[in-house]
XYZ file of N, CA, C and O in Angstrom:
580
model
N 13.126 -10.311 -19.703
C 12.310 -9.268 -19.639
C 11.168 -9.881 -18.745
O 10.809 -8.962 -17.846
N 10.847 -10.914 -18.344
C 10.045 -11.545 -17.259
C 10.807 -11.208 -15.995
O 10.114 -10.726 -15.050
N 12.217 -11.358 -16.073
C 12.830 -11.157 -14.733
C 12.746 -9.507 -14.542
O 12.453 -9.332 -13.198
N 13.016 -8.905 -15.296
C 12.889 -7.372 -15.106
C 11.475 -6.981 -14.640
O 11.397 -6.130 -13.551
N 10.485 -7.442 -15.290
C 9.202 -7.317 -14.682
C 9.037 -7.689 -13.335
O 8.406 -6.932 -12.411
N 9.329 -9.076 -12.952
C 8.981 -9.436 -11.621
C 9.916 -8.559 -10.548
O 9.316 -8.117 -9.462
N 11.177 -8.065 -11.055
C 11.842 -7.223 -10.121
C 11.179 -6.038 -9.847
O 11.099 -5.586 -8.668
N 10.633 -5.227 -10.860
C 9.821 -4.174 -10.845
C 8.727 -4.186 -9.929
O 8.479 -3.354 -9.034
N 7.778 -5.467 -10.263
C 6.721 -5.754 -9.355
C 6.994 -5.688 -7.755
O 6.396 -5.298 -6.842
N 8.281 -6.595 -7.394
C 8.638 -6.928 -6.171
C 8.841 -5.647 -5.514
O 8.667 -5.511 -4.485
N 9.775 -4.879 -6.195
C 10.199 -3.502 -5.538
C 8.856 -2.606 -5.346
O 8.825 -1.853 -4.340
N 7.991 -2.502 -6.140
C 6.928 -1.839 -6.048
C 6.068 -2.389 -4.854
O 5.728 -1.388 -4.128
N 5.765 -3.539 -4.794
C 4.850 -4.034 -3.584
C 5.809 -4.000 -2.323
O 5.147 -3.480 -1.218
N 6.983 -4.093 -2.438
C 7.902 -4.083 -1.300
C 7.883 -2.454 -0.678
O 7.769 -2.080 0.464
N 7.977 -1.604 -1.627
C 7.876 -0.221 -1.364
C 6.482 0.286 -0.515
O 6.204 0.892 0.263
N 5.433 -0.434 -1.450
C 3.924 -0.156 -0.739
C 3.904 -0.800 0.633
O 3.330 -0.099 1.664
N 4.468 -1.891 0.930
C 4.401 -2.422 2.091
C 5.020 -1.633 3.155
O 4.774 -1.504 4.203
N 6.510 -1.165 2.863
C 7.249 -0.505 3.626
C 6.495 0.728 4.180
O 6.535 1.125 5.281
N 6.012 1.694 3.030
C 5.207 2.754 3.263
C 4.381 2.557 4.692
O 3.969 3.533 5.053
N 3.616 1.490 4.403
C 2.400 1.140 5.176
C 2.864 1.021 6.877
O 2.016 0.935 7.659
N 4.164 0.655 6.899
C 4.535 0.284 8.338
C 4.849 1.677 9.168
O 4.840 1.553 10.371
N 4.804 2.692 8.576
C 5.004 4.037 9.422
C 4.011 4.304 10.185
O 2.822 4.060 9.820
N 4.340 4.620 11.284
C 3.122 4.915 12.174
C 2.340 6.092 12.133
O 1.182 6.630 12.332
N 2.897 7.075 11.029
C 2.402 8.300 10.739
C 2.284 8.191 8.998
O 3.124 7.679 8.390
N 0.735 8.516 8.640
C 0.697 8.665 7.046
C 1.542 9.586 6.375
O 1.477 10.609 6.743
N 2.392 8.966 5.473
C 3.387 9.813 4.733
C 3.273 9.910 3.364
O 3.250 8.706 2.795
N 2.879 10.858 2.459
C 3.074 10.905 1.217
C 3.913 12.035 0.675
O 4.063 12.988 1.088
N 4.626 11.482 -0.280
C 5.806 12.462 -0.948
C 6.851 12.926 0.084
O 7.088 14.085 0.318
N 7.005 12.070 1.225
C 8.023 12.531 2.262
C 7.447 13.558 3.102
O 8.080 13.968 4.233
N 6.032 13.650 3.142
C 5.573 14.492 4.118
C 4.243 13.885 4.913
O 3.617 13.223 4.512
N 4.156 13.990 6.227
C 3.081 13.546 6.989
C 1.942 14.237 6.351
O 1.792 15.386 6.011
N 0.761 13.412 6.572
C -0.587 13.874 6.013
C -0.426 14.789 4.554
O -1.083 15.712 4.323
N 0.434 14.297 3.659
C 0.746 14.858 2.378
C 1.034 16.360 2.278
O 0.609 16.899 1.372
N 1.584 16.729 3.486
C 2.013 18.312 3.523
C 1.009 19.076 3.982
O 1.408 20.432 4.005
N -0.195 18.619 4.515
C -1.101 19.718 4.789
C -0.917 20.102 6.240
O -0.411 19.322 7.142
N -1.245 21.217 6.619
C -1.075 21.900 7.996
C -2.155 21.296 8.894
O -3.239 21.763 8.599
N -1.649 20.437 9.896
C -2.837 19.927 10.700
C -3.473 20.900 11.575
O -4.696 20.703 12.103
N -2.690 21.947 11.848
C -3.447 23.011 12.800
C -4.424 23.750 11.939
O -5.410 24.141 12.736
N -4.103 23.989 10.719
C -5.143 24.762 9.841
C -6.634 24.178 9.972
O -7.633 24.898 9.930
N -6.625 22.860 10.117
C -8.092 22.359 10.334
C -8.755 22.945 11.521
O -10.134 22.945 11.492
N -8.005 22.987 12.446
C -8.701 23.563 13.488
C -8.770 25.173 13.525
O -9.876 25.829 13.915
N -7.635 26.075 13.252
C -7.853 27.160 13.073
C -8.435 28.030 11.909
O -9.261 28.921 12.238
N -8.282 27.296 10.833
C -8.950 27.770 9.594
C -10.266 27.080 8.984
O -10.836 27.428 8.185
N -10.497 26.051 9.798
C -11.535 24.850 9.434
C -11.577 24.775 8.033
O -12.526 24.356 7.244
N -10.513 24.322 7.564
C -10.235 23.854 6.245
C -8.736 23.367 5.796
O -8.070 23.706 6.569
N -8.727 22.408 4.819
C -7.158 22.048 4.597
C -6.254 23.201 3.954
O -6.925 23.696 3.097
N -5.243 23.254 4.499
C -4.205 24.156 3.999
C -2.973 23.581 3.714
O -2.336 23.030 4.735
N -2.287 23.642 2.526
C -1.025 23.197 2.348
C -0.040 23.768 2.979
O 0.164 25.081 3.454
N 0.726 23.081 3.693
C 1.932 23.532 4.524
C 3.011 24.081 3.616
O 3.105 23.738 2.418
N 4.132 24.772 4.183
C 4.980 25.157 3.612
C 6.539 24.650 4.060
O 6.541 24.475 5.030
N 7.413 24.600 3.022
C 8.746 24.013 3.414
C 9.561 24.691 4.470
O 10.352 24.231 5.234
N 9.358 25.942 4.679
C 9.916 26.964 5.597
C 9.318 26.617 7.024
O 10.096 27.113 7.941
N 8.274 26.177 7.190
C 7.842 25.667 8.528
C 7.519 24.223 8.672
O 6.613 23.572 8.949
N 8.696 23.610 8.547
C 8.762 22.172 8.642
C 9.168 21.794 10.257
O 10.178 22.414 10.754
N 8.437 20.566 10.485
C 9.035 20.110 11.721
C 9.059 18.771 11.735
O 8.120 17.904 11.390
N 9.993 18.075 12.606
C 10.289 16.593 12.594
C 9.290 15.907 13.797
O 9.580 16.684 14.940
N 8.535 15.250 13.729
C 7.798 14.661 14.968
C 7.286 13.267 14.524
O 6.810 13.000 13.470
N 7.553 12.128 15.405
C 7.236 10.757 15.230
C 7.751 10.265 14.123
O 7.143 9.600 13.340
N 9.025 10.760 13.683
C 9.620 10.160 12.693
C 9.255 10.417 11.181
O 9.550 9.867 10.209
N 8.402 11.779 11.285
C 7.806 12.128 10.025
C 8.194 13.720 10.063
O 8.295 14.309 10.769
N 8.107 14.117 8.652
C 8.217 15.778 8.524
C 6.727 16.264 8.190
O 6.100 15.740 7.387
N 6.457 17.022 9.209
C 5.234 17.918 9.141
C 5.461 19.389 8.532
O 6.254 20.019 8.921
N 4.573 19.601 7.765
C 4.582 21.221 7.203
C 3.538 21.919 7.854
O 2.473 21.626 7.911
N 3.732 23.220 7.829
C 2.707 24.011 8.524
C 2.669 25.418 7.569
O 3.557 25.631 6.955
N 1.680 26.020 7.624
C 1.392 26.978 6.542
C 1.809 28.461 7.258
O 2.115 29.355 6.622
N 2.164 28.273 8.519
C 2.681 29.386 9.165
C 3.628 28.941 10.384
O 3.484 28.015 10.891
N 4.384 29.970 10.755
C 5.468 29.883 12.027
C 4.382 29.638 13.268
O 4.705 28.925 13.985
N 3.045 30.678 13.233
C 2.577 30.621 14.393
C 1.754 29.141 14.604
O 1.762 28.571 15.879
N 1.520 28.574 13.382
C 0.749 27.267 13.510
C 1.976 26.016 13.892
O 1.512 25.142 14.613
N 2.959 26.225 13.461
C 4.042 25.334 13.621
C 4.206 25.343 15.195
O 4.613 24.398 16.014
N 4.413 26.570 15.808
C 4.612 26.915 17.284
C 3.578 26.146 18.130
O 3.583 25.668 19.218
N 1.919 26.244 17.597
C 1.232 25.707 18.363
C 1.228 24.172 18.188
O 1.169 23.778 19.285
N 1.609 23.704 17.016
C 1.733 22.284 17.202
C 3.166 21.614 18.115
O 3.038 20.809 18.874
N 3.955 22.380 17.996
C 5.166 22.006 18.565
C 4.876 22.105 20.163
O 5.264 21.399 21.017
N 4.013 23.236 20.705
C 3.659 23.197 22.095
C 2.623 21.891 22.429
O 2.832 21.552 23.735
N 1.998 21.505 21.604
C 0.988 20.555 21.807
C 0.691 19.623 20.876
O -0.693 19.745 20.347
N 1.349 18.703 20.668
C 1.150 18.057 19.303
C -0.105 17.180 19.411
O -0.775 16.755 18.405
N -0.086 16.640 20.632
C -1.382 15.451 20.998
C -2.701 16.348 20.531
O -3.607 15.700 20.274
N -2.719 17.683 20.620
C -4.017 18.443 20.246
C -4.368 18.440 18.600
O -5.479 18.539 18.298
N -3.113 18.590 18.039
C -3.169 18.855 16.684
C -3.131 17.598 15.681
O -3.326 17.639 14.385
N -2.277 16.879 15.876
C -1.806 15.691 15.213
C -3.193 14.973 15.034
O -4.029 14.687 15.822
N -3.343 14.415 13.977
C -4.677 13.704 13.561
C -4.408 12.539 14.058
O -3.577 11.848 14.377
N -5.883 11.721 14.489
C -5.822 10.533 15.190
C -5.612 9.395 13.905
O -5.215 9.698 12.821
N -4.944 8.215 14.681
C -4.361 7.126 13.725
C -3.374 7.341 12.722
O -3.186 7.045 12.067
N -2.353 8.279 13.318
C -1.237 8.695 12.530
C -1.623 9.574 11.257
O -0.781 9.689 10.428
N -2.907 9.968 11.121
C -3.227 10.627 9.969
C -3.632 9.513 8.737
O -4.060 9.969 7.604
N -3.782 8.296 9.215
C -4.431 7.306 8.362
C -5.868 7.321 8.383
O -6.466 7.876 9.140
N -6.517 6.902 7.405
C -7.883 6.835 7.099
C -8.739 6.359 8.621
O -8.554 5.266 9.012
N -9.683 7.205 9.287
C -10.378 6.854 10.442
C -11.067 5.454 10.145
O -11.300 4.614 10.825
N -11.840 5.521 8.905
C -12.671 4.205 8.640
C -11.923 3.122 8.327
O -12.147 2.146 8.898
N -10.661 3.220 7.803
C -9.655 2.062 7.612
C -9.358 1.408 8.941
O -9.385 0.372 9.159
N -9.054 2.469 10.022
C -8.558 2.074 11.327
C -9.636 1.258 11.946
O -9.521 0.294 12.767
N -10.815 1.669 11.597
C -12.039 1.032 12.262
C -12.156 -0.448 11.778
O -12.480 -1.367 12.509
N -11.719 -0.450 10.600
C -11.973 -1.951 9.999
C -10.497 -2.727 10.328
O -10.460 -3.818 9.616
N -9.631 -2.309 10.943
C -8.589 -2.909 11.367
C -7.209 -2.695 10.186
O -6.564 -3.817 10.307
N -7.255 -1.821 9.508
C -6.223 -1.751 8.640
C -5.882 -0.230 8.399
O -6.682 0.533 8.511
N -4.809 0.201 7.676
C -4.228 1.228 7.450
C -4.577 1.634 5.781
O -4.426 0.691 5.115
N -4.902 2.996 5.882
C -5.431 3.259 4.250
C -4.817 4.827 4.198
O -4.991 5.662 5.294
N -4.523 5.006 2.960
C -4.216 6.521 2.687
C -5.364 7.555 2.969
O -6.559 6.985 2.972
N -5.115 8.584 2.928
C -6.127 9.799 3.094
C -6.204 10.668 1.837
O -5.306 10.843 1.241
N -7.382 11.338 2.012
C -7.482 12.724 1.036
C -7.597 14.065 2.044
O -8.437 13.753 2.976
N -6.631 14.896 1.965
C -6.712 15.932 3.007
C -8.133 16.896 2.906
O -8.494 17.448 4.079
N -8.819 16.355 1.832
C -10.021 17.341 1.769
C -11.119 16.318 2.592
O -12.441 16.929 2.471
N -11.174 15.093 2.853
C -12.008 14.365 3.748
C -11.563 14.292 5.121
O -10.770 13.510 5.487
N -11.972 15.171 5.873
C -11.725 15.310 7.215
C -12.788 15.740 8.100
O -13.844 16.214 7.525
N -12.733 15.655 9.527
C -13.791 16.020 10.485
C -12.984 16.434 11.848
O -12.047 15.537 12.273
N -13.427 17.539 12.685
C -12.918 17.488 13.596
C -14.184 17.202 14.676
O -15.148 17.744 14.504
N -14.026 16.043 15.516
C -14.902 15.685 16.496
C -14.138 15.547 17.731
O -13.168 14.998 18.131
N -15.083 16.348 18.704
C -14.538 16.241 20.154
C -12.977 16.750 20.456
O -12.379 16.280 20.749
N -12.769 17.826 19.391
C -11.586 18.326 19.396
C -10.177 17.668 18.907
O -9.324 17.659 19.284
N -10.637 16.435 18.028
C -9.644 15.717 17.660
C -9.843 15.594 16.052
O -11.114 15.610 15.510
N -8.718 15.654 15.043
C -8.833 15.674 13.923
C -8.863 13.932 13.095
O -7.975 13.232 13.470
N -9.874 14.143 12.422
C -9.923 12.438 11.738
C -9.931 12.771 10.216
O -10.578 13.504 9.530
N -8.886 12.044 9.481
C -8.898 12.009 8.103
C -9.689 10.857 7.400
O -9.410 9.810 8.218
N -10.007 10.741 6.160
C -10.613 9.577 5.755
C -9.988 9.520 4.157
O -9.300 10.458 3.547
N -10.232 8.231 3.652
C -9.770 8.043 2.209
C -10.202 8.763 1.374
O -9.282 9.267 0.549
N -11.334 9.432 1.347
C -12.035 10.202 0.300
C -13.344 10.523 0.729
O -13.678 10.223 1.697
N -14.007 11.517 0.140
C -15.315 12.355 0.574
C -16.457 11.203 0.315
O -17.248 11.038 1.404
N -16.025 9.946 -0.545
C -17.328 8.972 -0.464
C -17.216 8.186 0.812
O -18.145 7.540 1.359
N -15.999 7.716 1.292
C -15.792 6.925 2.539
C -16.051 7.834 3.695
O -16.551 7.388 4.594
N -15.755 9.040 3.653
C -16.289 9.924 4.692
C -17.523 10.032 4.986
O -18.124 10.022 6.143
N -18.610 10.032 3.990
C -19.584 9.888 3.983
C -20.398 8.625 4.579
O -20.967 8.775 5.687
N -19.812 7.322 4.337
C -20.278 6.200 5.169
C -19.426 6.478 6.698
O -20.158 5.844 7.746
N -18.503 7.145 7.207
C -17.882 7.028 8.247
C -18.619 8.098 9.068
O -18.942 7.936 10.457
N -19.288 9.349 8.496
C -19.892 10.183 9.281
C -21.460 9.729 9.821
O -21.944 9.919 10.715
N -21.990 8.479 9.116
C -23.221 7.866 9.369
C -23.373 7.233 10.630
O -24.166 7.127 11.386
N -22.024 6.846 11.119
C -21.529 6.002 12.367
C -20.265 6.313 13.082
O -19.747 5.494 13.489
N -20.221 7.636 12.793
C -18.849 8.036 13.529
C -18.430 7.664 14.819
O -17.255 7.244 15.016
N -19.274 7.757 15.510
C -19.033 7.400 17.136
C -18.728 6.124 17.357
O -17.685 5.900 18.054
N -19.416 5.212 16.810
C -19.187 3.676 16.771
C -17.934 3.503 16.274
O -16.918 2.370 16.581
N -17.622 3.884 14.882
C -16.419 3.798 14.104
C -15.234 4.237 14.964
O -14.090 3.758 14.852
N -15.333 5.305 15.610
C -14.296 6.095 16.439
C -13.761 5.055 17.611
O -12.606 4.572 17.812
N -14.713 4.570 18.330
C -14.485 3.505 19.395
C -13.958 2.227 18.797
O -12.980 1.973 19.598
N -14.274 1.810 17.412
C -13.722 0.541 16.936
C -12.184 0.847 16.460
O -11.109 0.091 16.645
N -11.953 2.104 15.830
C -10.649 2.492 15.447
C -9.636 2.755 16.363
O -8.760 2.315 16.678
N -10.216 3.072 17.786
C -9.347 3.484 19.033
C -8.940 1.984 19.479
O -7.813 1.962 19.782
N -9.790 1.103 19.576
C -9.369 -0.416 19.895
C -8.437 -0.802 19.005
O -7.416 -1.464 19.301
N -8.673 -1.086 17.528
C -7.675 -1.387 16.559
C -6.329 -0.815 16.604
O -5.557 -1.360 16.352
N -6.492 0.541 16.734
C -5.093 1.242 16.491
C -3.757 0.725 17.104
O -2.832 0.744 16.443
N -3.686 0.329 18.280
C -2.456 -0.329 18.841
C -2.214 -1.591 18.202
O -0.791 -1.476 18.270
N -3.057 -2.327 17.704
C -2.595 -3.500 16.986
C -2.021 -3.328 15.597
O -1.193 -3.979 15.081
N -2.418 -2.027 14.983
C -2.214 -1.990 13.690
C -1.029 -0.849 13.221
O -0.579 -0.731 12.157
N -0.728 0.054 14.272
C 0.006 1.255 13.980
C 1.083 0.978 13.759
O 1.799 1.928 12.837
N 1.897 -0.075 13.860
C 3.281 -0.498 13.564
C 3.255 -1.456 12.528
O 4.519 -2.151 12.056
N 2.127 -1.918 11.977
C 2.005 -2.910 10.847
C 2.373 -2.350 9.411
O 2.216 -1.375 9.223
């Protein structure tokens, strides 16, 4: 029984560690948990993408709410892809990757930033300019960890 429990725990931790190595935040096999990155700009809110508007980019499956949004992303992914691979901007500023909540977001200087949750986002918004600078410096070192 102890061996089985140890095996389950080892596989769980291995799975969590492996998931964090991706340069793009993926949940349930979908970049940014299946939300449409373009909609944050065009609709000013998180919108769930649809399987029929799926696109592979940076080793992840990105979902869009419309063919038009998919084409916008395809034409210029650097404009619409979230910063830090869609990981939490506050976490990146602290030198680590953290999952995100699609409802905790901001577009700053035409760039999409996501946060762990709305409470973390409140802290991030208090000093976002400085935290963006820190995250920009940290990202190259943590993006493939």
